mmCIF file of N, CA and C in Angstrom:
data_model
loop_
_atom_site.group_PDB
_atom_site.id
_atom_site.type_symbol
_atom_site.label_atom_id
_atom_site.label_comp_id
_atom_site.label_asym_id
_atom_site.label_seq_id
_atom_site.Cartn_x
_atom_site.Cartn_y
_atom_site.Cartn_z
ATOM 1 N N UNK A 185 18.004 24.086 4.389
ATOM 2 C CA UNK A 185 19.415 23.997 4.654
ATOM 3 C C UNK A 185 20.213 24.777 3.613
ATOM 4 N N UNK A 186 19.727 24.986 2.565
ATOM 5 C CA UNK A 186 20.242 25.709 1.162
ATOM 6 C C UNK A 186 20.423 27.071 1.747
ATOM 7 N N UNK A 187 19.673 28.355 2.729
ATOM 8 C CA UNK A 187 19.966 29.306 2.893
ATOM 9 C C UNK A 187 20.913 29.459 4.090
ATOM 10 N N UNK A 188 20.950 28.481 4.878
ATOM 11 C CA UNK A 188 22.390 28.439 6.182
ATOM 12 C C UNK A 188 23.836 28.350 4.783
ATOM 13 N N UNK A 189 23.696 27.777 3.922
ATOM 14 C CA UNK A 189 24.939 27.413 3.254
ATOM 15 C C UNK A 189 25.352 28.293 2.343
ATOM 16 N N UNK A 190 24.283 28.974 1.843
ATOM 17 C CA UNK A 190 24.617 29.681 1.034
ATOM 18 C C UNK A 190 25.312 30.860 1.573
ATOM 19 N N UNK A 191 24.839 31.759 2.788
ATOM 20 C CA UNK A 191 25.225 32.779 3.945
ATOM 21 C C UNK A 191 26.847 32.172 4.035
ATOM 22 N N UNK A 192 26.893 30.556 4.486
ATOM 23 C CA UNK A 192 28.331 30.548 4.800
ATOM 24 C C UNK A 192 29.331 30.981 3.470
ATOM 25 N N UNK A 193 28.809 30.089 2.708
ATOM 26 C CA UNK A 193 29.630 30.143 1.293
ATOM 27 C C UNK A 193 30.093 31.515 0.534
ATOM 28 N N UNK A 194 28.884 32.667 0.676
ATOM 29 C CA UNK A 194 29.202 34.060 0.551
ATOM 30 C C UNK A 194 30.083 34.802 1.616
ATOM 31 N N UNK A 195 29.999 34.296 2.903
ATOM 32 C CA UNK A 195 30.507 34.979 3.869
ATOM 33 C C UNK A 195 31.864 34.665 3.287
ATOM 34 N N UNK A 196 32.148 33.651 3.527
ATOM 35 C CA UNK A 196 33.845 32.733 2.993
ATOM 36 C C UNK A 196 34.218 33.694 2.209
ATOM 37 N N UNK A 197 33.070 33.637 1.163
ATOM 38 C CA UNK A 197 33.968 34.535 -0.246
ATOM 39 C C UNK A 197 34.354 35.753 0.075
ATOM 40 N N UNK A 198 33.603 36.616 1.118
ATOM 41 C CA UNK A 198 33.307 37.658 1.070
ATOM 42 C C UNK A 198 34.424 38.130 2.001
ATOM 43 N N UNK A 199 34.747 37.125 3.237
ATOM 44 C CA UNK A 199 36.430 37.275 3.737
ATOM 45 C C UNK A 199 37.261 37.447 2.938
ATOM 46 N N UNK A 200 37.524 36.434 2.093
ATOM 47 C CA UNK A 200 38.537 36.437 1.158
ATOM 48 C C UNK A 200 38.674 38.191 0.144
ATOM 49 N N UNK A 201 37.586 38.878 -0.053
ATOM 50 C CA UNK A 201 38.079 39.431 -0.669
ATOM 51 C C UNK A 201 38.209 41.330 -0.248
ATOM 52 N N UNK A 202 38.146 41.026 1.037
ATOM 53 C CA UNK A 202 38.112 42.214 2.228
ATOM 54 C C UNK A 202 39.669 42.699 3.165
ATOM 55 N N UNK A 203 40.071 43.654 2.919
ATOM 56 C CA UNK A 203 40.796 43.837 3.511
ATOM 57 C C UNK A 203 40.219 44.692 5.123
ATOM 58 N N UNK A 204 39.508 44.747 5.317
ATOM 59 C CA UNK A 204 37.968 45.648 6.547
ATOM 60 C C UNK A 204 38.240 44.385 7.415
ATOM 61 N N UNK A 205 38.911 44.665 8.402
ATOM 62 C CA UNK A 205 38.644 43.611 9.451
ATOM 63 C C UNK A 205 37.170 43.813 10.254
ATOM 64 N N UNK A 206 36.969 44.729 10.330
ATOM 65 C CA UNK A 206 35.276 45.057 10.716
ATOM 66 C C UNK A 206 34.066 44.123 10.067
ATOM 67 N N UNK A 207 34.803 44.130 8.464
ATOM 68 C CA UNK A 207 33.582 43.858 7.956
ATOM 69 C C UNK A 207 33.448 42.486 7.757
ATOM 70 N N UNK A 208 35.317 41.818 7.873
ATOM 71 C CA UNK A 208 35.290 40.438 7.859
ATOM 72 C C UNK A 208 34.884 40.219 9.260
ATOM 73 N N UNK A 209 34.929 40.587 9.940
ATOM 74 C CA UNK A 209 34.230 40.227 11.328
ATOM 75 C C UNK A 209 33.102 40.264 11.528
ATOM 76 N N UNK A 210 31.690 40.973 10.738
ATOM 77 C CA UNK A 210 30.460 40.951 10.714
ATOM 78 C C UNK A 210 30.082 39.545 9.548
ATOM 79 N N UNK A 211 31.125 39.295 8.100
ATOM 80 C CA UNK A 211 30.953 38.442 7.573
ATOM 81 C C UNK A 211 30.965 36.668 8.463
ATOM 82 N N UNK A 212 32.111 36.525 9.405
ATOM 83 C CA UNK A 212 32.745 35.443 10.600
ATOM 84 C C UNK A 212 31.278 35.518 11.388
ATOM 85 N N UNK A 213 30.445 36.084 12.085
ATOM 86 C CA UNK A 213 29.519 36.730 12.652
ATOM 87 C C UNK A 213 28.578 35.506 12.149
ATOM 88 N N UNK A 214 27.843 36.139 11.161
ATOM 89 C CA UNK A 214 26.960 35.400 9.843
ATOM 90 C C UNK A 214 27.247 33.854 9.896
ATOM 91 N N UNK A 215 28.727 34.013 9.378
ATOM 92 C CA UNK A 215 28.603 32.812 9.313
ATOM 93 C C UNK A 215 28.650 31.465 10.368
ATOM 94 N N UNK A 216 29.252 32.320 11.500
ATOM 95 C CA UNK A 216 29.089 31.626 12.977
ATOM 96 C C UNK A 216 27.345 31.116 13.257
ATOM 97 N N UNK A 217 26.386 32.478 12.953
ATOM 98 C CA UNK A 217 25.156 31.928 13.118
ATOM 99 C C UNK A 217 24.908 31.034 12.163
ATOM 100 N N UNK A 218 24.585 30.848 10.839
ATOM 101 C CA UNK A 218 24.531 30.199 10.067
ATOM 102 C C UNK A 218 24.695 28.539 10.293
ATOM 103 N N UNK A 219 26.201 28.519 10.758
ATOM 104 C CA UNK A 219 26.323 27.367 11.240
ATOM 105 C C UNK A 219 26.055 26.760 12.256
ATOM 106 N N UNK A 220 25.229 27.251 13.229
ATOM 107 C CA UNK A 220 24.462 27.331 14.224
ATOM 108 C C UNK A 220 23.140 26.235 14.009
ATOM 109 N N UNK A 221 22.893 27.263 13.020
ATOM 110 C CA UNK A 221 21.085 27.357 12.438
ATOM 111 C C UNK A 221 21.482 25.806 11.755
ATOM 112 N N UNK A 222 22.310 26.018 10.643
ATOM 113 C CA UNK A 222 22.670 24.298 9.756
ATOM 114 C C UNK A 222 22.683 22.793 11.035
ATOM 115 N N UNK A 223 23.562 23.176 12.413
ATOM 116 C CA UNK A 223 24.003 22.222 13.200
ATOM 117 C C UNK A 223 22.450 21.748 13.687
ATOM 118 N N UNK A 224 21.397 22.945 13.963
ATOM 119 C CA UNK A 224 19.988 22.476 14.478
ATOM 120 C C UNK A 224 19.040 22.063 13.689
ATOM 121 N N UNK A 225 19.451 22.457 12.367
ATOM 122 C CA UNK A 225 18.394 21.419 11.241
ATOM 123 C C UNK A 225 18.971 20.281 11.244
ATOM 124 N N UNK A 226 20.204 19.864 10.903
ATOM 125 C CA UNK A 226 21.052 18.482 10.546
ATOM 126 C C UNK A 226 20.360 17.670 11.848
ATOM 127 N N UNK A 227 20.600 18.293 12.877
ATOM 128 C CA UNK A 227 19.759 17.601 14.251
ATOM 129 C C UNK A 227 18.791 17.184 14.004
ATOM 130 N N UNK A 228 17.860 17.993 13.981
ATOM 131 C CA UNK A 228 16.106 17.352 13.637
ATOM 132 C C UNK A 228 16.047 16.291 12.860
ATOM 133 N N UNK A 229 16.990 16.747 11.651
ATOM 134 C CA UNK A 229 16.628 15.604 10.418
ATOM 135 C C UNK A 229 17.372 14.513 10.568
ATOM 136 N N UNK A 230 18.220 14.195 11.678
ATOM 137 C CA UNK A 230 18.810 13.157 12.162
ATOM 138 C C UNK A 230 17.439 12.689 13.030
ATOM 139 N N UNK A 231 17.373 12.955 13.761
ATOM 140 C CA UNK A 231 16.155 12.821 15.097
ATOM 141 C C UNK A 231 15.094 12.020 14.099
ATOM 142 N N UNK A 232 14.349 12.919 12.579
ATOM 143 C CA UNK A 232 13.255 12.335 11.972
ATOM 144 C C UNK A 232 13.983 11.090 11.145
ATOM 145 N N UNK A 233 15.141 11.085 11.068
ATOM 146 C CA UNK A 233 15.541 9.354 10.102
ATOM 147 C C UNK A 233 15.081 8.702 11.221
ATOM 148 N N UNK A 234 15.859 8.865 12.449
ATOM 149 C CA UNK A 234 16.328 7.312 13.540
ATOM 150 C C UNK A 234 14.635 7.085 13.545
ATOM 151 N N UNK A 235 13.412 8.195 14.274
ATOM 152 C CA UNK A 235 12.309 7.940 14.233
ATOM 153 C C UNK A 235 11.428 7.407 13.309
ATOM 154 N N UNK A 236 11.906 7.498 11.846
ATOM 155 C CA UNK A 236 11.296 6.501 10.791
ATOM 156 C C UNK A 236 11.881 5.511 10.419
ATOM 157 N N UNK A 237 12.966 5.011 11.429
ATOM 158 C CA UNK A 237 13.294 3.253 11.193
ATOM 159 C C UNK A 237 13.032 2.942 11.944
ATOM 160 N N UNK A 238 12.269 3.100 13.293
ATOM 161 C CA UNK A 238 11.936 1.720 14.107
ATOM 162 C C UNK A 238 10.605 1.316 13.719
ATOM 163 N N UNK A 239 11.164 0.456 13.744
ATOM 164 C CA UNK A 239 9.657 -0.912 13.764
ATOM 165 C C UNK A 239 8.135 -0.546 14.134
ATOM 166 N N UNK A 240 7.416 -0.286 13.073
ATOM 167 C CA UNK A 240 5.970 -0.460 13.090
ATOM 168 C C UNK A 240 5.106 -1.139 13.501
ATOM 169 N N UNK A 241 4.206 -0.933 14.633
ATOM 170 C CA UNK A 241 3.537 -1.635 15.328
ATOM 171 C C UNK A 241 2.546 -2.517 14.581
ATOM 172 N N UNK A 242 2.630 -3.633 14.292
ATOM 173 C CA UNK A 242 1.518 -4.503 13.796
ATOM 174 C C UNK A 242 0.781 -4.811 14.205
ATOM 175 N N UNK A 243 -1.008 -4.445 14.062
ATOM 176 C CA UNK A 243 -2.030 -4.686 14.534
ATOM 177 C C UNK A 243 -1.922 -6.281 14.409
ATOM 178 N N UNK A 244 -2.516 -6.824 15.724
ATOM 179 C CA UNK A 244 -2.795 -8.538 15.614
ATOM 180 C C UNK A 244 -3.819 -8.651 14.367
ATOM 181 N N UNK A 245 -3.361 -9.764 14.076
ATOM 182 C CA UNK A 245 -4.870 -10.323 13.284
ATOM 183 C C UNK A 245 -5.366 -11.270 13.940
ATOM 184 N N UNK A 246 -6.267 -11.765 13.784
ATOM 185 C CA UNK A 246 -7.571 -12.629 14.170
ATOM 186 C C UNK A 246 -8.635 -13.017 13.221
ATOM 187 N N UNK A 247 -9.169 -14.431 13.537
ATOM 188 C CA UNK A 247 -9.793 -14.960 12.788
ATOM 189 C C UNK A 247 -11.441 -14.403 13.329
ATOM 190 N N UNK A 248 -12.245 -13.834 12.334
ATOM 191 C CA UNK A 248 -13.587 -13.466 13.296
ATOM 192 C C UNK A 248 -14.874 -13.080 12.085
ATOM 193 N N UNK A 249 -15.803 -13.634 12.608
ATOM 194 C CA UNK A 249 -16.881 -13.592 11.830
ATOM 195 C C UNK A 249 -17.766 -12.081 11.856
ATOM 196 N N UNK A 250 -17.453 -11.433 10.536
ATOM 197 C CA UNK A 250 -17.799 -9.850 9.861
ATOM 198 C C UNK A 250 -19.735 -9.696 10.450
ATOM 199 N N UNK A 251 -20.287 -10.573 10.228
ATOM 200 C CA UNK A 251 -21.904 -10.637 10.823
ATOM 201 C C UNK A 251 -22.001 -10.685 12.197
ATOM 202 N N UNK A 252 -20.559 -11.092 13.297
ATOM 203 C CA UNK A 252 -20.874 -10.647 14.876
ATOM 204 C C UNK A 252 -20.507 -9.435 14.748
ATOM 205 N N UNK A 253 -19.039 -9.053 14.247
ATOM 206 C CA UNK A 253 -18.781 -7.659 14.439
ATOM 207 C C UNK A 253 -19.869 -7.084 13.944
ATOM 208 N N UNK A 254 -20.544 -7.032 13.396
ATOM 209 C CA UNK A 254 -22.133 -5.901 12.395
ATOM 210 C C UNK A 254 -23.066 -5.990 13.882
ATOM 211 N N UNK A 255 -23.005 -6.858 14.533
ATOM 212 C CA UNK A 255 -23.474 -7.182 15.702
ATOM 213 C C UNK A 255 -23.616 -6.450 16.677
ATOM 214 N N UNK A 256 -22.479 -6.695 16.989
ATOM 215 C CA UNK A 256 -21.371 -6.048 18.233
ATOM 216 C C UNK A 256 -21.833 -4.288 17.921
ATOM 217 N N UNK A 257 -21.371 -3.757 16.770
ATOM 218 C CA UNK A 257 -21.408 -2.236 16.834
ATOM 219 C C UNK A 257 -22.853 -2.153 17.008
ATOM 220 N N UNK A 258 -24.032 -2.903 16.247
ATOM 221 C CA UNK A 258 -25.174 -2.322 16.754
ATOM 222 C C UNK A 258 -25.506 -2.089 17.686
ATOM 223 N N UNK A 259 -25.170 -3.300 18.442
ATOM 224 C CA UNK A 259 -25.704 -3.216 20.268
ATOM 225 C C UNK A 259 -25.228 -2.199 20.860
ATOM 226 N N UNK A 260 -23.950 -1.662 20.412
ATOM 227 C CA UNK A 260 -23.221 -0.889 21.154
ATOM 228 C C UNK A 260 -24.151 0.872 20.816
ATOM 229 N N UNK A 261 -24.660 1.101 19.588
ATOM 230 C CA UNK A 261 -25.169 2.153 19.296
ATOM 231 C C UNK A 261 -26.317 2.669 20.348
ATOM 232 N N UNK A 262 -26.195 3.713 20.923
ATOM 233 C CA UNK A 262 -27.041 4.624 21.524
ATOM 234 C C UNK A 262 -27.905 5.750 20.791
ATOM 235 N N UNK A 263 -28.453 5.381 19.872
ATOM 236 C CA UNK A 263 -28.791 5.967 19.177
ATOM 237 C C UNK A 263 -30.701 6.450 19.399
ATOM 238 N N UNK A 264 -31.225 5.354 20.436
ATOM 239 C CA UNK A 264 -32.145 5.420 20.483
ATOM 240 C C UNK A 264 -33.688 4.292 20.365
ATOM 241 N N UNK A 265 -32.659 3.826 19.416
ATOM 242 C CA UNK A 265 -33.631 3.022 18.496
ATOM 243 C C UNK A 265 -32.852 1.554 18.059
ATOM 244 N N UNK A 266 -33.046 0.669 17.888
ATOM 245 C CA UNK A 266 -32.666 -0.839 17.612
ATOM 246 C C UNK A 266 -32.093 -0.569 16.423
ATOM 247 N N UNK A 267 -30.940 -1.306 15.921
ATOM 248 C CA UNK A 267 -30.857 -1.437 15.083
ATOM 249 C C UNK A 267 -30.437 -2.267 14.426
ATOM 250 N N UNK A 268 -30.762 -2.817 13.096
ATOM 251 C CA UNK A 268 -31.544 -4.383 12.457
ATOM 252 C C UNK A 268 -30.581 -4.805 11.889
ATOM 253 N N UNK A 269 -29.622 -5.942 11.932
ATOM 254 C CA UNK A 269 -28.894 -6.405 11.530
ATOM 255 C C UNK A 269 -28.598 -7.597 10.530
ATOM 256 N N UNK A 270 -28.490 -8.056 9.090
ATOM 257 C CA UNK A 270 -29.145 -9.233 8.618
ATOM 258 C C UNK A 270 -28.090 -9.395 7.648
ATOM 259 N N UNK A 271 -27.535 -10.420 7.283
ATOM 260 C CA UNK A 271 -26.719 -11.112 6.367
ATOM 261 C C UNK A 271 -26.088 -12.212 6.581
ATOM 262 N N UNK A 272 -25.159 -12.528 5.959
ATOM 263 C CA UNK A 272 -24.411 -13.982 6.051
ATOM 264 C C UNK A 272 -23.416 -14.298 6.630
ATOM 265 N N UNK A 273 -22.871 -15.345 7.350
ATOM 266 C CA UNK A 273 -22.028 -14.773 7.965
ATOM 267 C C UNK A 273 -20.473 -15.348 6.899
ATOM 268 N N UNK A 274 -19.883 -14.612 7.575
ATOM 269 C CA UNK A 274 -18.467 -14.305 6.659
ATOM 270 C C UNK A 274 -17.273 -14.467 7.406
ATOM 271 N N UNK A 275 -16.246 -15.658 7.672
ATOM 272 C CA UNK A 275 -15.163 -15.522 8.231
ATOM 273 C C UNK A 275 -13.799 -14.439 7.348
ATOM 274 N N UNK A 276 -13.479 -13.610 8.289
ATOM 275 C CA UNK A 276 -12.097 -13.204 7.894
ATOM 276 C C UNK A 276 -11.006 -12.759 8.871
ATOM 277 N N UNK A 277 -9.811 -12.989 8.413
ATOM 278 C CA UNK A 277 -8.606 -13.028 8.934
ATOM 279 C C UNK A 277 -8.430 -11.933 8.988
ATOM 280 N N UNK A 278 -8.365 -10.579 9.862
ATOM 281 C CA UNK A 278 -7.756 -9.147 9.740
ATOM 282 C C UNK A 278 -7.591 -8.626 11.349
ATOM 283 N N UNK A 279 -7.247 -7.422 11.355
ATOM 284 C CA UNK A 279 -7.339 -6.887 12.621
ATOM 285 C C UNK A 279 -8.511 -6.012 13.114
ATOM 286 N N UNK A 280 -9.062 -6.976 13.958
ATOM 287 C CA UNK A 280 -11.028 -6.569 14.681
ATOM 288 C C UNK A 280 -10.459 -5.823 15.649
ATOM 289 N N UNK A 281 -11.453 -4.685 14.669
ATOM 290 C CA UNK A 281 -11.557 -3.603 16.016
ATOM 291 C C UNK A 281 -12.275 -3.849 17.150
ATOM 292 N N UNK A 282 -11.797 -2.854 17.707
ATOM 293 C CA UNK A 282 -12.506 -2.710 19.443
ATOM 294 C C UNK A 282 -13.732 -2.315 19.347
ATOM 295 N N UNK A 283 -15.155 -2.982 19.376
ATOM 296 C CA UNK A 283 -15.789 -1.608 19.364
ATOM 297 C C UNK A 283 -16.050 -1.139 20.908
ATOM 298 N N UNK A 284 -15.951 -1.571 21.605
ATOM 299 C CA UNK A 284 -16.537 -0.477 22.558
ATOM 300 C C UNK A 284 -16.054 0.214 23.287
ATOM 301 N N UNK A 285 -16.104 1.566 23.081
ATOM 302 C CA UNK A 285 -15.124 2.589 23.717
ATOM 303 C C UNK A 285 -14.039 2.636 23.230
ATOM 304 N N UNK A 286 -13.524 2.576 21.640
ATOM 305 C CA UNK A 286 -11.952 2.472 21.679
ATOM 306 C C UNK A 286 -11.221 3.696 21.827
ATOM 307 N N UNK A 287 -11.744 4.606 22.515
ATOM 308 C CA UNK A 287 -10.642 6.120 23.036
ATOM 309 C C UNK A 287 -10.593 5.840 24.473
ATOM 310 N N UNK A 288 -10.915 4.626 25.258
ATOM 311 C CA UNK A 288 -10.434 4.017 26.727
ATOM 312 C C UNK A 288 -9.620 3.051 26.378
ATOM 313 N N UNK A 289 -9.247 2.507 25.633
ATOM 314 C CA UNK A 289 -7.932 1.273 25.309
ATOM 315 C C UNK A 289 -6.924 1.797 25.106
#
């Protein structure tokens, strides 16, 4: 936004000290685009505030035992071959993923 303003701010000056209606008219020019270019950034960066204040989607949480999920993904593996699953089980409170297929949800 510093180079739309600066174009205007020189142009301004640069009227002021021209008696060349030609040339103040190529300076008016400039600065017509300029303020163009400033009106479509100020836009966007309006557009990216409003879009970073709404409300963030909060994954649910759920209560779920970490030794089914270890479970769950094995069975789900196509890998070929079984695969061996063994520990304790562990309740925790977070947000359980999907496992199966989560690029179809």
């Amino acid at each position: 936004m510093r180079a739309p303003l600066s174009v205007i701010a020189m142009g301004s000056h640069l009227i002021g000290l021209t008696y060349d209606i030609g040339a103040a008219q190529g300076f008016a020019d400039k600065i017509k685009h300029q303020t163009e270019r400033l009106d479509a950034m100020i836009g966007e960066l309006l557009d990216a505030l409003t879009a970073m204040r709404e409300v963030p989607r909060l994954l649910p949480l759920s209560c779920f035992d970490m030794l089914d999920l270890a479970l769950d993904v094995a069975g789900e593996f196509e890998g070929g071959r079984a695969i061996a699953v063994s520990g304790e089980r562990v309740k925790v409170t977070a947000a359980r993923p999907r496992c199966a297929e989560p690029w179809k949800t």
